[in-house]
Amino acid sequence: MNYKYLKILSIGTFLFLNSFFFSSAQSQDGINLNLNVGSCNNNNICEVGTEDFFSCPADCTPIIIPPTPSPSTGGGLSGSLVIDNVFNNLTVEVSYNTAVIKWKSVIPTMSNVKWGTGPDYKDGVLRNINFLLDHKVELTNLKDGTLYYFNIEAVTLLGKSNSLENQVFQTLSLPDTTPPGNPTNVKANSVKSGVTISWENPLDEDFDYIRVLRNTDRYYSSPFLGHVVYEGNGNYFTDSNAKEGNKYFYSLFSRDRAGNYSSGSLIDIVFNGTGKDTWGTKLTPEEKVETLPSTYIISQRASTYDFKVGDTISLSGDDSINIKTNYSSSTKNDDMWVEIRNSDKVIIGQYFFSRIKDLDGYTHVTIPALEKGGYYGVKIHRYYNDQSRIVNYGGFQVSKVLIGGGYSYSWYLLWFIIFILFIIFILFVLLFVILPRIFRNNR
């Protein structure tokens, strides 16, 4: 056959195969194909505007400088020079719950991306069947503040593949807006040198320090209103500037390392240098009950209860108790707090409602787990217009009992002890009754 006709036949076959293959691979997100091969002059120069990789592969195949081979390869290069350069300019743009992975390849490739929280990439797979030069993969529904591993596999038009293993990124961490627990077991005493305030620090892992503020007119629920008399992570301090006969209002706030403050605990005392106070045992004058157009809800674990004036609610002392209200006020320094007294009518805790509303418009106060079973009186106070009023009251009937140094002997522990005794009984019967009979019968 004449060489000229053979060349024409080869070009025609090439055109047909390219037209069939690329038309099946092209999509809206794929590569733009240029099948104009008439301009290819085969001079080993890729002429801009008239020739490209698809119309003239003989002139426009990229010349790639291969990476330096690693010592483990023995100095040899495996595969083509092009396939080693399909993961250029790799970047990962992260947010709290998404990641966008981008890279470029010198020739069109399909991609296969796997990712996961471990190097086994078990969380997901994304495949792109289009042959692209610029690659972009978006991963969604990720966990915030989490390290992820990913791998990319690339396949060329000729079916050759390469992969990029053990790549990592970490999503951003959501800001910490959860306040720490309040100082608990707050007590005030008069000593010769001044007023001594003591407390127990919260158990939060990110607890930073306690801030104590003193006021002479009333309680304030803000950690920024009043005279700061103490900051630190200790458990007590003595206010040596207290004056004989004056009444002082102390607000104690826990702060975590993210800068969040607790809702605050509160206590007041009239300084008496002789040390003969009656704080906590002296009943305040009966205050007028002034209900508000609001709802109060008490929750513990998965149980919730409406808390209306005079209600007594049965609760367990094994868990903290949450009280929330949807009352809203635009008045400055309109503060609310809850007062808890034991069956002897001694105050065991006072805690402000939080200053931040949740998505449902409620503000909260958390009462730590109560130490003993029995009845606890509850009053919700509101201070506004320079006056303190009771806006709700009632009680908790607590079923839990703590004995001695705070060890819980609740019913489930009792059942555990019964179970252990039962196992001991079974072993005793097996060892001293059943097995001896079996041995005797086998003789």
Coordinates of C-alpha atoms in Angstrom, one line a residue:
M1 CA 0.0 0.0 0.0
N2 CA 1.2 3.5 -0.9
Y3 CA 2.7 5.2 2.2
K4 CA 0.7 8.4 1.5
Y5 CA -2.6 6.5 1.7
L6 CA -1.5 4.6 4.8
K7 CA -0.8 8.0 6.5
I8 CA -4.2 9.3 5.6
L9 CA -5.9 6.1 6.9
S10 CA -3.9 6.4 10.2
I11 CA -5.0 10.0 10.7
G12 CA -8.6 9.1 9.9
T13 CA -8.6 6.3 12.5
F14 CA -7.0 8.6 15.1
L15 CA -9.8 11.2 14.4
F16 CA -12.5 8.6 14.8
L17 CA -11.2 7.2 18.0
N18 CA -10.6 10.6 19.6
S19 CA -14.1 11.8 18.6
F20 CA -15.7 8.7 20.0
F21 CA -13.7 8.6 23.3
F22 CA -13.8 12.3 24.2
S23 CA -17.4 12.7 23.3
S24 CA -18.3 10.0 25.8
A25 CA -16.1 11.6 28.5
Q26 CA -17.1 15.2 28.1
S27 CA -19.6 16.8 30.5
Q28 CA -20.4 20.2 31.8
D29 CA -17.8 19.8 34.5
G30 CA -15.3 18.1 32.3
I31 CA -12.5 19.3 29.9
N32 CA -13.2 21.4 26.8
L33 CA -12.1 19.3 23.8
N34 CA -10.6 20.7 20.6
L35 CA -10.6 18.1 17.8
N36 CA -9.2 20.4 15.1
V37 CA -6.2 18.4 14.1
G38 CA -5.7 19.9 10.7
S39 CA -3.4 22.5 12.2
C40 CA -0.9 20.1 13.6
N41 CA 2.4 20.5 11.6
N42 CA 4.4 17.9 13.6
N43 CA 7.4 20.2 14.0
N44 CA 7.8 19.4 17.8
I45 CA 6.7 23.0 18.7
C46 CA 3.3 23.5 20.4
E47 CA 2.1 26.7 18.7
V48 CA -0.2 28.7 20.9
G49 CA -3.7 29.4 19.5
T50 CA -3.5 26.7 16.8
E51 CA -2.3 23.6 18.6
D52 CA -2.9 22.0 21.9
F53 CA -2.5 18.6 23.6
F54 CA -5.8 17.3 22.1
S55 CA -5.4 18.5 18.6
C56 CA -1.7 17.9 18.3
P57 CA -0.3 15.5 20.9
A58 CA 2.9 15.0 18.9
D59 CA 3.9 18.6 19.4
C60 CA 2.1 19.5 22.7
T61 CA 2.8 16.6 25.0
P62 CA 4.2 18.2 28.2
I63 CA 7.8 17.7 29.0
I64 CA 8.0 17.1 32.7
I65 CA 11.1 17.1 34.8
P66 CA 10.7 14.0 37.0
P67 CA 11.1 14.1 40.8
T68 CA 14.3 13.0 42.2
P69 CA 14.0 9.2 42.8
S70 CA 14.1 8.1 46.4
P71 CA 17.0 5.9 47.6
S72 CA 14.6 3.0 48.0
T73 CA 13.9 2.8 44.2
G74 CA 17.6 2.0 43.5
G75 CA 17.9 5.1 41.3
G76 CA 15.4 3.9 38.6
L77 CA 12.2 5.6 37.5
S78 CA 9.0 3.6 37.2
G79 CA 6.0 4.6 35.1
S80 CA 5.8 7.6 32.7
L81 CA 7.2 11.0 33.5
V82 CA 3.7 12.5 33.2
I83 CA 1.8 10.3 35.7
D84 CA 4.3 11.4 38.4
N85 CA 3.0 15.0 38.1
V86 CA -0.7 14.7 38.6
F87 CA -0.9 16.1 42.1
N88 CA 0.5 19.6 41.8
N89 CA -0.4 22.6 44.0
L90 CA -2.3 20.5 46.5
T91 CA -4.2 22.6 49.0
V92 CA -6.9 22.0 51.6
E93 CA -9.3 24.8 52.7
V94 CA -11.0 23.8 56.0
S95 CA -13.9 25.1 58.0
Y96 CA -15.7 23.7 61.0
N97 CA -17.6 21.0 59.2
T98 CA -16.2 21.0 55.6
A99 CA -13.0 20.8 53.7
V100 CA -12.2 21.7 50.0
I101 CA -9.3 19.8 48.5
K102 CA -7.8 21.3 45.3
W103 CA -4.9 20.2 43.0
K104 CA -3.8 20.4 39.4
S105 CA -2.6 17.8 37.0
V106 CA -0.5 18.3 33.9
I107 CA -2.7 16.0 31.9
P108 CA -6.4 15.2 32.3
T109 CA -7.2 12.6 35.0
M110 CA -10.1 11.1 36.7
S111 CA -10.0 11.3 40.5
N112 CA -11.0 9.1 43.4
V113 CA -10.8 10.6 46.9
K114 CA -11.1 8.6 50.2
W115 CA -11.1 10.1 53.7
G116 CA -11.6 9.2 57.3
T117 CA -10.6 9.8 60.9
G118 CA -8.0 7.1 60.5
P119 CA -5.5 6.1 57.8
D120 CA -8.0 3.4 56.7
Y121 CA -10.1 6.1 55.1
K122 CA -13.4 4.6 56.2
D123 CA -15.6 7.7 56.3
G124 CA -16.3 8.2 52.6
V125 CA -15.4 8.1 49.0
L126 CA -15.9 10.6 46.2
R127 CA -15.3 9.7 42.5
N128 CA -15.2 12.0 39.5
I129 CA -15.6 10.3 36.1
N130 CA -14.6 13.4 34.2
F131 CA -11.1 14.0 33.0
L132 CA -9.9 17.3 34.5
L133 CA -6.8 19.4 34.8
D134 CA -8.1 21.5 37.8
H135 CA -9.5 19.3 40.5
K136 CA -11.8 20.3 43.4
V137 CA -13.5 18.0 45.9
E138 CA -15.6 19.2 48.8
L139 CA -16.1 17.1 51.8
T140 CA -19.1 17.9 54.0
N141 CA -20.6 16.8 57.3
L142 CA -17.2 16.6 59.0
K143 CA -16.7 16.8 62.8
D144 CA -15.3 20.1 64.1
G145 CA -11.8 20.1 65.6
T146 CA -11.0 16.6 64.1
L147 CA -7.9 15.3 62.3
Y148 CA -8.8 13.6 59.0
Y149 CA -6.7 11.4 56.7
F150 CA -7.2 11.3 52.9
N151 CA -5.9 9.7 49.8
I152 CA -6.2 10.6 46.1
E153 CA -6.0 8.2 43.2
A154 CA -5.6 9.6 39.7
V155 CA -6.3 7.7 36.4
T156 CA -5.2 9.0 33.0
L157 CA -6.9 8.6 29.6
L158 CA -4.6 5.7 28.9
G159 CA -5.6 3.9 32.1
K160 CA -2.4 4.5 34.0
S161 CA -2.9 5.4 37.7
N162 CA -1.0 7.0 40.6
S163 CA -2.0 7.6 44.2
L164 CA -1.2 10.1 46.9
E165 CA -1.3 8.5 50.4
N166 CA -1.5 9.5 54.0
Q167 CA -2.5 13.2 53.5
V168 CA -4.0 14.9 56.5
F169 CA -6.0 18.0 57.5
Q170 CA -7.8 19.2 60.7
T171 CA -11.1 20.9 60.7
L172 CA -11.5 24.1 62.8
S173 CA -12.7 23.9 66.3
L174 CA -16.0 25.6 67.3
P175 CA -15.6 28.4 69.8
D176 CA -16.1 27.2 73.4
T177 CA -19.2 29.0 74.7
T178 CA -20.1 26.6 77.5
P179 CA -19.6 28.2 80.9
P180 CA -18.0 26.3 83.7
G181 CA -19.9 25.2 86.8
N182 CA -20.4 27.6 89.7
P183 CA -18.4 27.6 92.9
T184 CA -20.3 25.4 95.4
N185 CA -20.6 25.1 99.2
V186 CA -20.0 28.8 99.5
K187 CA -19.7 30.0 103.2
A188 CA -19.0 33.3 104.9
N189 CA -17.6 33.8 108.4
S190 CA -16.5 36.8 110.4
V191 CA -13.0 36.6 111.9
K192 CA -10.9 39.2 113.6
S193 CA -9.0 40.1 110.4
G194 CA -12.1 40.5 108.2
V195 CA -14.7 38.4 106.3
T196 CA -13.6 35.0 105.2
I197 CA -15.3 33.5 102.2
S198 CA -14.7 29.8 101.3
W199 CA -16.0 27.6 98.5
E200 CA -15.3 24.5 96.4
N201 CA -14.0 24.9 92.8
P202 CA -15.9 23.4 89.9
L203 CA -14.6 20.1 88.4
D204 CA -14.5 21.4 84.8
E205 CA -11.3 20.3 83.0
D206 CA -10.9 23.8 81.6
F207 CA -11.4 25.6 84.9
D208 CA -9.1 28.6 85.2
Y209 CA -9.9 30.7 88.3
I210 CA -12.5 32.2 90.6
R211 CA -13.4 35.9 90.6
V212 CA -15.0 37.3 93.7
L213 CA -16.7 40.8 93.6
R214 CA -18.0 42.7 96.6
N215 CA -20.9 45.2 96.6
T216 CA -22.5 47.1 99.5
D217 CA -26.0 47.7 98.1
R218 CA -27.1 44.4 96.5
Y219 CA -26.1 41.3 94.5
Y220 CA -25.1 41.7 90.8
S221 CA -25.1 38.9 88.4
S222 CA -22.3 40.3 86.2
P223 CA -18.7 39.3 86.7
F224 CA -17.8 42.9 85.9
L225 CA -19.9 44.9 88.3
G226 CA -18.5 45.5 91.8
H227 CA -15.1 45.7 93.5
V228 CA -12.9 42.7 92.6
V229 CA -11.6 41.4 96.0
Y230 CA -10.1 38.1 94.8
E231 CA -9.0 36.3 91.7
G232 CA -7.3 32.9 91.8
N233 CA -7.8 29.1 91.9
G234 CA -7.7 28.8 95.7
N235 CA -10.6 27.8 97.9
Y236 CA -10.9 30.8 100.3
F237 CA -9.9 34.4 100.9
T238 CA -10.2 36.9 103.7
D239 CA -11.6 40.4 102.9
S240 CA -9.5 42.4 105.4
N241 CA -11.2 45.7 104.3
A242 CA -14.5 44.8 105.8
K243 CA -15.8 47.3 108.4
E244 CA -17.6 46.4 111.6
G245 CA -21.4 46.3 111.3
N246 CA -21.5 46.7 107.5
K247 CA -23.4 44.3 105.3
Y248 CA -21.5 43.0 102.2
F249 CA -22.8 41.2 99.1
Y250 CA -20.3 38.8 97.5
S251 CA -20.7 37.3 94.0
L252 CA -18.4 34.4 93.0
F253 CA -17.8 33.5 89.4
S254 CA -15.9 30.6 87.9
R255 CA -14.0 31.3 84.7
D256 CA -12.7 28.8 82.2
R257 CA -9.6 29.1 79.9
A258 CA -11.9 30.1 77.0
G259 CA -13.0 33.2 78.9
N260 CA -16.5 32.0 79.8
Y261 CA -17.9 32.9 83.2
S262 CA -20.4 30.8 85.2
S263 CA -23.8 32.3 86.1
G264 CA -22.4 33.0 89.6
S265 CA -22.9 32.0 93.3
L266 CA -23.8 34.6 95.9
I267 CA -23.6 35.2 99.6
D268 CA -24.0 38.1 102.0
I269 CA -22.9 38.8 105.6
V270 CA -22.8 41.5 108.2
F271 CA -19.3 41.7 109.4
N272 CA -19.0 41.1 113.2
G273 CA -15.4 41.0 114.4
T274 CA -16.3 38.9 117.4
G275 CA -17.0 36.0 115.0
K276 CA -20.6 35.5 116.2
D277 CA -22.5 35.5 112.9
T278 CA -25.7 33.8 112.1
W279 CA -25.3 33.6 108.4
G280 CA -27.4 31.0 106.7
T281 CA -29.5 30.3 109.7
K282 CA -31.2 33.6 110.1
L283 CA -34.4 33.8 108.1
T284 CA -34.9 36.9 106.0
P285 CA -38.1 38.8 106.5
E286 CA -41.0 37.4 104.6
E287 CA -40.9 38.9 101.2
K288 CA -44.0 39.6 99.0
V289 CA -44.5 37.0 96.3
E290 CA -44.9 38.8 93.0
T291 CA -45.4 36.3 90.1
L292 CA -44.3 37.1 86.6
P293 CA -45.9 36.3 83.3
S294 CA -43.4 33.5 82.7
T295 CA -42.9 29.8 82.7
Y296 CA -40.5 27.8 84.9
I297 CA -39.3 24.4 84.0
I298 CA -37.3 22.0 86.1
S299 CA -35.3 19.2 84.4
Q300 CA -33.1 16.4 85.6
R301 CA -31.8 13.8 83.2
A302 CA -34.6 13.2 80.6
S303 CA -37.4 14.3 83.0
T304 CA -39.0 17.7 82.9
Y305 CA -41.5 19.3 85.2
D306 CA -43.5 22.5 85.2
F307 CA -42.6 24.5 88.4
K308 CA -45.5 26.6 89.6
V309 CA -45.9 28.5 92.9
G310 CA -46.0 26.2 95.9
D311 CA -45.2 23.0 93.9
T312 CA -43.1 20.2 95.5
I313 CA -41.3 18.1 92.9
S314 CA -39.7 14.7 93.6
L315 CA -36.2 14.5 92.3
S316 CA -33.1 12.3 92.6
G317 CA -30.0 13.8 94.3
D318 CA -27.7 11.8 92.0
D319 CA -27.6 14.5 89.3
S320 CA -27.6 18.3 89.0
I321 CA -30.9 20.1 88.7
N322 CA -31.6 22.6 86.0
I323 CA -34.2 25.4 86.3
K324 CA -35.0 27.6 83.3
T325 CA -37.4 30.4 82.7
N326 CA -38.6 32.3 79.6
Y327 CA -39.0 35.6 81.6
S328 CA -37.4 38.4 79.6
S329 CA -36.7 41.9 80.9
S330 CA -35.2 45.0 79.2
T331 CA -34.5 46.7 82.6
K332 CA -30.8 47.1 83.4
N333 CA -29.5 45.0 86.3
D334 CA -32.7 43.0 86.5
D335 CA -31.2 40.0 88.2
M336 CA -32.7 36.6 89.2
W337 CA -31.3 33.9 91.4
V338 CA -32.5 30.7 93.1
E339 CA -32.1 30.1 96.9
I340 CA -31.9 26.5 98.2
R341 CA -32.5 25.7 101.9
N342 CA -32.3 22.3 103.6
S343 CA -34.9 20.8 105.9
D344 CA -33.4 22.8 108.8
K345 CA -34.0 26.0 106.8
V346 CA -30.3 26.7 106.4
I347 CA -29.2 28.2 103.1
I348 CA -27.0 25.7 101.3
G349 CA -26.6 27.5 98.0
Q350 CA -27.6 30.6 96.0
Y351 CA -27.0 30.7 92.2
F352 CA -27.8 33.4 89.6
F353 CA -29.6 32.6 86.4
S354 CA -27.4 32.8 83.4
R355 CA -27.1 36.0 81.4
I356 CA -27.3 34.2 78.1
K357 CA -30.6 32.9 76.5
D358 CA -30.8 29.7 74.6
L359 CA -32.4 29.3 71.2
D360 CA -35.8 29.0 72.8
G361 CA -35.4 32.2 74.7
Y362 CA -34.9 30.6 78.2
T363 CA -32.2 31.5 80.8
H364 CA -30.9 28.7 83.0
V365 CA -29.5 28.1 86.5
T366 CA -27.9 24.8 87.5
I367 CA -28.1 23.4 91.0
P368 CA -25.4 20.9 91.8
A369 CA -26.4 17.4 93.1
L370 CA -27.7 17.7 96.6
E371 CA -25.8 16.0 99.4
K372 CA -28.7 14.4 101.3
G373 CA -32.1 13.1 100.8
G374 CA -35.1 15.0 102.2
Y375 CA -37.0 18.2 101.6
Y376 CA -35.4 21.3 100.2
G377 CA -37.0 24.7 100.1
V378 CA -36.7 26.6 96.8
K379 CA -37.2 30.3 96.2
I380 CA -36.6 32.3 93.0
H381 CA -35.7 35.9 93.7
R382 CA -35.8 38.8 91.3
Y383 CA -34.0 42.1 92.1
Y384 CA -35.2 45.2 90.2
N385 CA -36.0 48.8 90.9
D386 CA -33.7 48.5 94.0
Q387 CA -36.0 45.9 95.6
S388 CA -35.8 42.2 96.0
R389 CA -39.0 40.1 95.5
I390 CA -39.9 36.4 95.3
V391 CA -41.3 35.5 92.0
N392 CA -41.7 31.7 92.6
Y393 CA -41.2 29.2 95.4
G394 CA -41.8 25.6 96.2
G395 CA -39.7 22.6 97.1
F396 CA -37.7 19.5 96.1
Q397 CA -38.3 16.1 97.7
V398 CA -35.0 14.4 97.1
S399 CA -34.7 10.6 97.3
K400 CA -30.9 10.2 97.3
V401 CA -29.0 9.7 100.6
L402 CA -25.2 10.2 100.9
I403 CA -23.5 8.6 103.8
G404 CA -20.2 9.5 105.5
G405 CA -17.6 11.0 103.2
G406 CA -19.9 11.3 100.3
Y407 CA -20.2 7.7 99.1
S408 CA -23.5 7.0 97.3
Y409 CA -25.5 4.0 98.5
S410 CA -28.3 4.3 96.1
W411 CA -30.5 1.4 95.0
Y412 CA -28.4 0.3 92.1
L413 CA -25.4 -0.1 94.4
L414 CA -27.5 -2.1 96.7
W415 CA -28.5 -4.4 93.9
F416 CA -24.9 -4.8 92.9
I417 CA -24.0 -5.9 96.4
I418 CA -26.9 -8.4 96.3
F419 CA -25.6 -9.7 93.0
I420 CA -22.1 -10.2 94.4
L421 CA -23.5 -12.1 97.4
F422 CA -25.6 -14.3 95.1
I423 CA -22.5 -15.2 93.0
I424 CA -20.6 -16.0 96.3
F425 CA -23.5 -18.3 97.3
I426 CA -23.5 -20.1 94.0
L427 CA -19.8 -20.7 94.2
F428 CA -20.1 -22.0 97.8
V429 CA -22.8 -24.4 96.7
L430 CA -20.8 -25.6 93.7
L431 CA -17.6 -26.1 95.6
F432 CA -18.9 -27.6 98.9
V433 CA -22.1 -29.4 97.9
I434 CA -22.3 -30.3 94.2
L435 CA -18.7 -31.1 93.4
P436 CA -18.2 -33.4 96.5
R437 CA -21.3 -35.4 95.5
I438 CA -20.0 -35.8 91.9
F439 CA -16.7 -37.1 93.2
R440 CA -18.4 -39.5 95.6
N441 CA -20.6 -40.9 92.9
N442 CA -17.7 -41.5 90.6
R443 CA -15.8 -43.6 93.1

